mmCIF file of C-alpha atoms in Angstrom:
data_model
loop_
_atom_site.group_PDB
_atom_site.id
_atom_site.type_symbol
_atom_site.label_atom_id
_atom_site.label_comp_id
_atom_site.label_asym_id
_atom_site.label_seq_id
_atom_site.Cartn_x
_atom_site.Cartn_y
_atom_site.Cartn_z
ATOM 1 C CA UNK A 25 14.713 18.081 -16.273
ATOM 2 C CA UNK A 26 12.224 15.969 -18.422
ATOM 3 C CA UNK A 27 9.996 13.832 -16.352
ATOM 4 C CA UNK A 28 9.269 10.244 -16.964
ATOM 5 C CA UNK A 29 5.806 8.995 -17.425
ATOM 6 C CA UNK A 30 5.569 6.235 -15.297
ATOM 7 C CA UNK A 31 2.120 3.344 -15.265
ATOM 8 C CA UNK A 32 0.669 2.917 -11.970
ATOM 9 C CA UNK A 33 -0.462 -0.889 -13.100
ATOM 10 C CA UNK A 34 3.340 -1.340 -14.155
ATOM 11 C CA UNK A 35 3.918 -0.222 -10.662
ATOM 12 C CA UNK A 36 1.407 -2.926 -8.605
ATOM 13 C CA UNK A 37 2.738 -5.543 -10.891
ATOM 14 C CA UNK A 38 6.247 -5.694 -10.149
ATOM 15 C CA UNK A 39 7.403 -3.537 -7.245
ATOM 16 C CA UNK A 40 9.078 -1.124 -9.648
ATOM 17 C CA UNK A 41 8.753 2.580 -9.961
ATOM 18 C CA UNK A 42 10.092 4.033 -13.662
ATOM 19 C CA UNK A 43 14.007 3.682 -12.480
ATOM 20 C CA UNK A 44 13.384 3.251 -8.667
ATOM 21 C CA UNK A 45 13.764 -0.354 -7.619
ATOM 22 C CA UNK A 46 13.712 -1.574 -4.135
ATOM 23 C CA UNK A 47 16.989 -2.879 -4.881
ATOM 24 C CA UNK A 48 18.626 0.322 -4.979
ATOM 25 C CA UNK A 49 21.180 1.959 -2.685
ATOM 26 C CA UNK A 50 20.987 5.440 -1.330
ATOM 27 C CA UNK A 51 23.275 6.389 -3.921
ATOM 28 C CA UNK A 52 21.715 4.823 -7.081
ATOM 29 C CA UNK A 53 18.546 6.716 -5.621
ATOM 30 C CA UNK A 54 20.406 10.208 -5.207
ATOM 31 C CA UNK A 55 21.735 9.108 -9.598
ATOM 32 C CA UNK A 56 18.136 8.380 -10.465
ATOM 33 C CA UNK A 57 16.117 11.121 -8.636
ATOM 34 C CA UNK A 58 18.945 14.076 -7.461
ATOM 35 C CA UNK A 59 18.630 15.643 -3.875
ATOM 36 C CA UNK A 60 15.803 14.750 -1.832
ATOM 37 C CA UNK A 61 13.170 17.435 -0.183
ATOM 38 C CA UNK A 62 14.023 16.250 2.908
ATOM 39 C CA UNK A 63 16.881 13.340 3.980
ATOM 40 C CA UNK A 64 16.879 12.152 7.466
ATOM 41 C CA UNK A 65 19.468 11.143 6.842
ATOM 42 C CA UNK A 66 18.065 7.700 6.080
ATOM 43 C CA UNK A 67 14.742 8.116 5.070
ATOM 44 C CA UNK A 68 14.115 10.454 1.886
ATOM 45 C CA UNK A 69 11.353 12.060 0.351
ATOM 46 C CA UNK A 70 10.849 13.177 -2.946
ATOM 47 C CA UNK A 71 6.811 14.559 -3.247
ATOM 48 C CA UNK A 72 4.637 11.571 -2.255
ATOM 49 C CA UNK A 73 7.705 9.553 -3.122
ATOM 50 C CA UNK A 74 9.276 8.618 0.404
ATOM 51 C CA UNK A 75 12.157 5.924 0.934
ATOM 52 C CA UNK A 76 13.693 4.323 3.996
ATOM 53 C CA UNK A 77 17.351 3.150 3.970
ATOM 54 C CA UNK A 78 19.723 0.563 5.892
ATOM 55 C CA UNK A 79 21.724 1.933 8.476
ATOM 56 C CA UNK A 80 24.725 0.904 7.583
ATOM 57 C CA UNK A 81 26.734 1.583 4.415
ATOM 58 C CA UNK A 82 26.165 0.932 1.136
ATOM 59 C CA UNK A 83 22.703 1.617 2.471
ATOM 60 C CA UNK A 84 20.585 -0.487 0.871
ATOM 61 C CA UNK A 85 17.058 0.389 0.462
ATOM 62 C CA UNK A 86 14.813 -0.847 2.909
ATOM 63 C CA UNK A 87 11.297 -0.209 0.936
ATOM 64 C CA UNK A 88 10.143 2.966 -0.499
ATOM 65 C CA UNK A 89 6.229 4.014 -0.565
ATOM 66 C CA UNK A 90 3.717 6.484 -1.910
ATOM 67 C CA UNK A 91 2.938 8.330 0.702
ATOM 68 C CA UNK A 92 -0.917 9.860 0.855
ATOM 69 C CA UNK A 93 -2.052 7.847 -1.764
ATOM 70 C CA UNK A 94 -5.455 8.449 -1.472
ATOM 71 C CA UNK A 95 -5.181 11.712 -3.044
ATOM 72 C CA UNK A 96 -4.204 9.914 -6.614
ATOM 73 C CA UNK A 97 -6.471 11.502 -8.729
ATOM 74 C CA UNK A 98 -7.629 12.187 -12.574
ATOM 75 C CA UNK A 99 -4.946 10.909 -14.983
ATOM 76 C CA UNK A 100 -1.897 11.621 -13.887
ATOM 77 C CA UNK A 101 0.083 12.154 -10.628
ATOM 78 C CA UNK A 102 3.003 13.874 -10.561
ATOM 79 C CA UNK A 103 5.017 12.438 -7.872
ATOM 80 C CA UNK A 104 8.257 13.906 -7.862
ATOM 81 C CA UNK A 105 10.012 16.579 -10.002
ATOM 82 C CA UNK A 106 11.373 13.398 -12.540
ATOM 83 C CA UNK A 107 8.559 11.104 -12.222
ATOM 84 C CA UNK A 108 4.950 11.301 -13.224
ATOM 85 C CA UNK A 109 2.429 8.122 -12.479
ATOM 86 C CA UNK A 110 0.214 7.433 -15.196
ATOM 87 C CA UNK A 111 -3.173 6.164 -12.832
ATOM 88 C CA UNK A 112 -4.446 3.893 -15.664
ATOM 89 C CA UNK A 113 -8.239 4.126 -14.654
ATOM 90 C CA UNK A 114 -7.384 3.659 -10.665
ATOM 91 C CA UNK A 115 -7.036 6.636 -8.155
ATOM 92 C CA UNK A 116 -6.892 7.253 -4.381
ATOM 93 C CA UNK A 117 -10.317 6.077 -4.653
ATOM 94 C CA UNK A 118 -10.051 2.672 -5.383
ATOM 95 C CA UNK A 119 -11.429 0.054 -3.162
ATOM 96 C CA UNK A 120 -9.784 -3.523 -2.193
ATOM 97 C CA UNK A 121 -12.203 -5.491 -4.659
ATOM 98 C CA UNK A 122 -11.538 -3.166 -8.025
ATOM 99 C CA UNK A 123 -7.597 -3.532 -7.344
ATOM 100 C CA UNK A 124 -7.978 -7.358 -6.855
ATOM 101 C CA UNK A 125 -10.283 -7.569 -9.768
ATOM 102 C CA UNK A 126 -7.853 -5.799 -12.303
ATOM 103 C CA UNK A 127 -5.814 -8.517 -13.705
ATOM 104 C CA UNK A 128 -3.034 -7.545 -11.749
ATOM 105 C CA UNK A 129 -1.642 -10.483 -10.131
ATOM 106 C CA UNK A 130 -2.087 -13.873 -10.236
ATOM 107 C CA UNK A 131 -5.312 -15.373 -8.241
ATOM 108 C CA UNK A 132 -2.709 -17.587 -5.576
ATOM 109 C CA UNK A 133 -0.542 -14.393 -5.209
ATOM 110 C CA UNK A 134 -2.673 -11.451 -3.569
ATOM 111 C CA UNK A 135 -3.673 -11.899 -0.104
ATOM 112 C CA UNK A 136 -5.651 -10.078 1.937
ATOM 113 C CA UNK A 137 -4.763 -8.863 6.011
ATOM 114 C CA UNK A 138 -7.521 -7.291 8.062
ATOM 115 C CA UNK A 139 -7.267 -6.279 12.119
ATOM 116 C CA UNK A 140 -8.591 -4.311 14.550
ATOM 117 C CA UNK A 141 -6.420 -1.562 16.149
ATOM 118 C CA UNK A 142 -8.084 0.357 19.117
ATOM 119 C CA UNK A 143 -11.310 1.612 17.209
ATOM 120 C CA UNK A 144 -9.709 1.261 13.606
ATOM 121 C CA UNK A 145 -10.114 -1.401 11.303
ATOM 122 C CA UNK A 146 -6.802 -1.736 9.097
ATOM 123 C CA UNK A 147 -6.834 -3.940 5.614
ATOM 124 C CA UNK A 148 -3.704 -4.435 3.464
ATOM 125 C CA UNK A 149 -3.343 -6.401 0.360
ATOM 126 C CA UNK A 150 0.262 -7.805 -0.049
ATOM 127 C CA UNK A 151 1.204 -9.245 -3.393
ATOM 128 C CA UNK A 152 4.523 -10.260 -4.025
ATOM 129 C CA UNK A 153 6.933 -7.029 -3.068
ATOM 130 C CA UNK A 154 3.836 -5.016 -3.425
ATOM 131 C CA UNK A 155 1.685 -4.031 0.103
ATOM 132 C CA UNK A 156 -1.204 -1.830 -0.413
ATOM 133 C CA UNK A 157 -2.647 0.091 3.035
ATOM 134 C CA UNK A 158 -6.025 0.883 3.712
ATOM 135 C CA UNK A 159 -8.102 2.353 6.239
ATOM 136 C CA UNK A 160 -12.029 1.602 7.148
ATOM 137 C CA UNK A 161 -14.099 3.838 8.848
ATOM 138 C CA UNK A 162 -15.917 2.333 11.593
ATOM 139 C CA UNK A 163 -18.415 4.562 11.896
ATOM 140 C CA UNK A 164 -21.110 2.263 11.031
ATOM 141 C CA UNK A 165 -20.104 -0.148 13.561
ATOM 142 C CA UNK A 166 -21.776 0.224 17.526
ATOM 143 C CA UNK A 167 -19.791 1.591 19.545
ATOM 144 C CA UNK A 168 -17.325 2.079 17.052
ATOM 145 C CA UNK A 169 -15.516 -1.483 18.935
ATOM 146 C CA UNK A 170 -13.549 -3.059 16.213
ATOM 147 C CA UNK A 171 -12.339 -5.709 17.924
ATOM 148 C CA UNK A 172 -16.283 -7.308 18.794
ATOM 149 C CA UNK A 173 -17.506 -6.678 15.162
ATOM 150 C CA UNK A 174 -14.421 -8.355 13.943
ATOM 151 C CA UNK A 175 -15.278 -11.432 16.606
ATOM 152 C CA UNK A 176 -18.718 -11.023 16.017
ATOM 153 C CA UNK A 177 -19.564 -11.172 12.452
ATOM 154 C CA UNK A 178 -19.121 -13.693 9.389
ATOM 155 C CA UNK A 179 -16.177 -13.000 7.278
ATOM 156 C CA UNK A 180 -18.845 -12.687 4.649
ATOM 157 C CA UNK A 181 -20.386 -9.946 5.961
ATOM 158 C CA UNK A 182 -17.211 -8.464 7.297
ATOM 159 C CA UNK A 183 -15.659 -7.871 3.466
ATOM 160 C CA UNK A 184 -19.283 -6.866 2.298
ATOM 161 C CA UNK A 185 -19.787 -3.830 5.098
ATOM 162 C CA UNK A 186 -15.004 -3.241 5.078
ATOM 163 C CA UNK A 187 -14.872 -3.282 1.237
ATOM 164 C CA UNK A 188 -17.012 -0.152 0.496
ATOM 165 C CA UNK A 189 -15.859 2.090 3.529
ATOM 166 C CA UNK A 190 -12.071 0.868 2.846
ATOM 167 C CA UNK A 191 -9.533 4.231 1.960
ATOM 168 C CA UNK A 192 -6.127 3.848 -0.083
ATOM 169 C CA UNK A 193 -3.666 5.382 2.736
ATOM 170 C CA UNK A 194 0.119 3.953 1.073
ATOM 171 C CA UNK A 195 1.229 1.976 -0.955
ATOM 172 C CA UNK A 196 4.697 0.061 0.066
ATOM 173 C CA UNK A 197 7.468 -1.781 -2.470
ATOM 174 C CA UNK A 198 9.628 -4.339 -0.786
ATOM 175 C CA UNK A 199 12.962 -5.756 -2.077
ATOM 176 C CA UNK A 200 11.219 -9.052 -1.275
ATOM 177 C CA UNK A 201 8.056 -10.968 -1.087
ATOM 178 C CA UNK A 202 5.501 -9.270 1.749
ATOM 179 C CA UNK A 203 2.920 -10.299 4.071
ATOM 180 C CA UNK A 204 2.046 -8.896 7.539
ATOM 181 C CA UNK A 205 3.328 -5.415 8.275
ATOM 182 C CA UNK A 206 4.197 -6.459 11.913
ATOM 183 C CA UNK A 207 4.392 -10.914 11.650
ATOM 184 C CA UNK A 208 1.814 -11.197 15.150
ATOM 185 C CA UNK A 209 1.118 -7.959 15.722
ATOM 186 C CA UNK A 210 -3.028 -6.760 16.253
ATOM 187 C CA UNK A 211 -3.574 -9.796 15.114
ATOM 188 C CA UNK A 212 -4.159 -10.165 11.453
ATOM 189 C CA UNK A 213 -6.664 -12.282 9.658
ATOM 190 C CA UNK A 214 -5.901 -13.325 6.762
ATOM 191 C CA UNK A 215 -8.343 -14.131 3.130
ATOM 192 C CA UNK A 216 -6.845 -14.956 -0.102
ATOM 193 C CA UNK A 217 -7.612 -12.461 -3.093
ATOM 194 C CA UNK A 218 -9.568 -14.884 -4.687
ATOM 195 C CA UNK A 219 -11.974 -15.966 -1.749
ATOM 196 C CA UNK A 220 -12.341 -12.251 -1.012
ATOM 197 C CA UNK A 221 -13.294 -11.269 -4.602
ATOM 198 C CA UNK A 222 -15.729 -14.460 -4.398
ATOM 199 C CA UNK A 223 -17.899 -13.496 -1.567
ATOM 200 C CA UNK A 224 -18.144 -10.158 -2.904
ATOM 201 C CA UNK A 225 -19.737 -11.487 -6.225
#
Protein backbone atom coordinates (compact mmCIF):
# COMPACT_ATOMS: atom_id res chain seq x y z
CA UNK A 1 0.00 0.00 0.00
CA UNK A 2 1.38 3.55 -0.87
CA UNK A 3 2.34 5.50 2.15
CA UNK A 4 1.42 9.03 2.82
CA UNK A 5 3.98 11.64 3.45
CA UNK A 6 2.88 13.29 6.33
CA UNK A 7 4.68 17.09 7.91
CA UNK A 8 5.66 16.85 11.40
CA UNK A 9 5.02 20.91 11.73
CA UNK A 10 1.46 20.15 10.15
CA UNK A 11 1.30 17.71 12.95
CA UNK A 12 2.26 20.25 16.18
CA UNK A 13 0.00 22.75 14.59
CA UNK A 14 -3.24 21.20 14.65
CA UNK A 15 -3.43 17.87 16.47
CA UNK A 16 -3.76 16.03 13.16
CA UNK A 17 -1.81 13.16 11.80
CA UNK A 18 -2.21 12.74 7.64
CA UNK A 19 -5.92 11.03 8.09
CA UNK A 20 -5.71 10.27 11.89
CA UNK A 21 -7.70 12.77 13.90
CA UNK A 22 -8.34 12.56 17.53
CA UNK A 23 -11.82 12.62 16.59
CA UNK A 24 -11.86 9.30 15.20
CA UNK A 25 -13.51 6.07 16.34
CA UNK A 26 -11.85 2.73 16.57
CA UNK A 27 -13.37 1.95 13.42
CA UNK A 28 -12.54 5.03 11.26
CA UNK A 29 -8.92 4.18 12.66
CA UNK A 30 -9.05 0.35 11.61
CA UNK A 31 -10.55 2.33 7.60
CA UNK A 32 -7.61 4.70 7.72
CA UNK A 33 -4.66 2.54 8.98
CA UNK A 34 -5.93 -1.51 8.61
CA UNK A 35 -5.10 -4.00 11.53
CA UNK A 36 -3.05 -2.85 14.26
CA UNK A 37 0.43 -4.65 15.49
CA UNK A 38 -0.99 -5.11 18.57
CA UNK A 39 -4.88 -4.19 19.90
CA UNK A 40 -5.55 -4.45 23.51
CA UNK A 41 -8.29 -4.41 22.73
CA UNK A 42 -8.54 -0.68 23.35
CA UNK A 43 -5.33 0.67 22.93
CA UNK A 44 -3.60 0.10 19.37
CA UNK A 45 -0.35 0.41 17.99
CA UNK A 46 0.73 0.87 14.67
CA UNK A 47 4.97 1.43 14.76
CA UNK A 48 5.55 4.46 17.02
CA UNK A 49 1.94 5.24 16.23
CA UNK A 50 -0.03 4.13 19.50
CA UNK A 51 -3.82 5.05 20.26
CA UNK A 52 -6.04 4.67 23.30
CA UNK A 53 -9.83 4.20 22.92
CA UNK A 54 -13.18 4.73 25.04
CA UNK A 55 -14.47 1.84 26.64
CA UNK A 56 -17.58 1.83 25.54
CA UNK A 57 -18.94 1.60 21.99
CA UNK A 58 -18.59 3.56 19.24
CA UNK A 59 -15.24 3.89 20.95
CA UNK A 60 -14.21 7.08 20.52
CA UNK A 61 -10.65 7.91 20.56
CA UNK A 62 -9.29 8.97 23.65
CA UNK A 63 -5.78 10.55 22.31
CA UNK A 64 -3.28 8.86 20.22
CA UNK A 65 0.70 9.57 20.60
CA UNK A 66 4.10 8.99 19.08
CA UNK A 67 5.50 6.80 21.10
CA UNK A 68 9.63 7.01 21.53
CA UNK A 69 9.86 10.10 19.93
CA UNK A 70 13.16 10.85 20.68
CA UNK A 71 14.43 8.57 18.16
CA UNK A 72 12.90 10.98 15.19
CA UNK A 73 15.73 11.31 13.18
CA UNK A 74 17.22 12.59 9.61
CA UNK A 75 14.35 13.46 7.24
CA UNK A 76 11.90 11.24 7.45
CA UNK A 77 10.23 8.82 9.93
CA UNK A 78 8.38 6.18 8.90
CA UNK A 79 5.82 5.61 11.45
CA UNK A 80 3.58 3.07 10.38
CA UNK A 81 3.28 0.89 7.22
CA UNK A 82 0.75 3.93 5.57
CA UNK A 83 2.24 6.88 7.11
CA UNK A 84 5.60 8.52 6.82
CA UNK A 85 6.41 11.94 8.99
CA UNK A 86 8.20 14.39 7.10
CA UNK A 87 10.57 15.96 10.35
CA UNK A 88 10.82 19.41 8.66
CA UNK A 89 14.28 20.37 10.27
CA UNK A 90 13.14 18.98 13.96
CA UNK A 91 14.05 15.43 15.32
CA UNK A 92 14.03 13.49 18.62
CA UNK A 93 16.59 15.95 19.39
CA UNK A 94 14.87 18.97 19.70
CA UNK A 95 14.85 20.93 22.84
CA UNK A 96 11.75 22.93 24.52
CA UNK A 97 13.14 26.45 23.30
CA UNK A 98 13.71 25.44 19.32
CA UNK A 99 10.00 23.92 19.30
CA UNK A 100 8.62 27.12 21.00
CA UNK A 101 10.71 29.27 18.80
CA UNK A 102 9.42 27.72 15.42
CA UNK A 103 6.45 29.70 14.55
CA UNK A 104 4.31 27.06 15.54
CA UNK A 105 1.70 28.39 17.67
CA UNK A 106 0.59 31.46 18.70
CA UNK A 107 2.73 33.30 21.65
CA UNK A 108 -0.69 33.15 24.30
CA UNK A 109 -1.23 29.46 23.24
CA UNK A 110 1.92 27.25 24.28
CA UNK A 111 2.47 26.78 27.84
CA UNK A 112 4.96 25.30 29.57
CA UNK A 113 4.54 22.45 32.82
CA UNK A 114 7.62 21.49 34.79
CA UNK A 115 7.68 19.07 38.21
CA UNK A 116 9.64 17.07 40.13
CA UNK A 117 8.85 13.31 40.35
CA UNK A 118 11.07 11.29 42.85
CA UNK A 119 14.59 12.21 41.32
CA UNK A 120 13.15 13.17 37.76
CA UNK A 121 12.43 16.40 36.51
CA UNK A 122 9.40 16.15 33.91
CA UNK A 123 8.60 19.28 31.35
CA UNK A 124 5.67 19.22 28.89
CA UNK A 125 4.60 21.85 26.53
CA UNK A 126 0.76 21.73 25.87
CA UNK A 127 -0.58 23.77 23.01
CA UNK A 128 -3.98 23.52 22.09
CA UNK A 129 -4.74 19.49 21.52
CA UNK A 130 -1.06 19.17 21.17
CA UNK A 131 1.16 17.93 24.58
CA UNK A 132 4.75 17.42 23.99
CA UNK A 133 6.75 15.14 26.89
CA UNK A 134 10.10 15.58 27.94
CA UNK A 135 12.50 14.26 30.25
CA UNK A 136 15.65 16.14 32.09
CA UNK A 137 18.42 14.48 33.39
CA UNK A 138 19.27 15.48 36.77
CA UNK A 139 22.48 14.50 36.85
CA UNK A 140 23.91 17.83 37.28
CA UNK A 141 21.83 18.54 40.18
CA UNK A 142 23.33 17.47 44.08
CA UNK A 143 22.08 14.79 45.16
CA UNK A 144 20.19 14.29 42.21
CA UNK A 145 16.91 15.88 44.70
CA UNK A 146 14.56 17.40 42.26
CA UNK A 147 12.23 18.53 44.43
CA UNK A 148 15.01 21.15 46.50
CA UNK A 149 16.54 22.42 43.16
CA UNK A 150 13.08 23.03 41.94
CA UNK A 151 12.37 25.00 45.53
CA UNK A 152 15.66 26.25 45.53
CA UNK A 153 16.50 28.00 42.42
CA UNK A 154 15.11 31.06 40.25
CA UNK A 155 12.87 30.05 37.50
CA UNK A 156 15.50 31.81 35.47
CA UNK A 157 18.04 29.65 36.16
CA UNK A 158 15.81 26.64 36.33
CA UNK A 159 14.84 26.90 32.27
CA UNK A 160 18.58 27.93 31.58
CA UNK A 161 20.26 24.57 33.36
CA UNK A 162 16.24 22.16 32.23
CA UNK A 163 16.26 23.53 28.64
CA UNK A 164 19.60 22.02 27.40
CA UNK A 165 19.44 18.58 29.32
CA UNK A 166 15.53 18.33 28.32
CA UNK A 167 14.79 14.80 25.96
CA UNK A 168 11.66 14.50 23.51
CA UNK A 169 10.02 11.20 25.19
CA UNK A 170 6.07 11.48 23.34
CA UNK A 171 4.28 13.44 21.84
CA UNK A 172 0.28 13.29 22.70
CA UNK A 173 -2.91 14.64 20.36
CA UNK A 174 -6.05 15.32 22.29
CA UNK A 175 -9.61 15.64 20.88
CA UNK A 176 -9.55 18.83 22.97
CA UNK A 177 -7.57 21.64 24.35
CA UNK A 178 -4.65 20.21 26.97
CA UNK A 179 -2.89 21.28 29.96
CA UNK A 180 -1.63 19.19 32.93
CA UNK A 181 -1.26 15.48 32.29
CA UNK A 182 -2.65 14.70 35.83
CA UNK A 183 -4.80 18.47 36.92
CA UNK A 184 -2.76 18.48 40.77
CA UNK A 185 -0.72 15.82 40.44
CA UNK A 186 3.50 16.28 41.38
CA UNK A 187 2.69 19.47 41.36
CA UNK A 188 3.20 21.34 38.17
CA UNK A 189 4.57 24.77 37.64
CA UNK A 190 3.55 26.39 35.11
CA UNK A 191 5.52 29.36 32.45
CA UNK A 192 3.95 30.62 29.40
CA UNK A 193 5.87 29.91 26.00
CA UNK A 194 6.61 33.31 25.64
CA UNK A 195 8.16 34.12 29.18
CA UNK A 196 10.11 30.88 28.80
CA UNK A 197 11.55 31.73 25.34
CA UNK A 198 12.30 35.32 26.98
CA UNK A 199 14.55 34.36 29.75
CA UNK A 200 16.31 32.13 27.53
CA UNK A 201 17.28 35.08 25.15
Amino acid sequence: MKKQLVSFRDFLKTGTLGPVSPSMRMTDVANALGTPEHADPVYWTFGKLEISFDDEAPHQMNWFQIEEAGYLKGDFEVLTDRLVLSLDGLSGDTKPSKFLAAGLWASEVAKVFYAAVNDDILLNICAGPIQIHFQVNTDFIEDQDAQRYLNDFTVSQLVSDIDSRATLDSIYSFPYPRVEQIPGAFNWKLLSGRDYLTILR
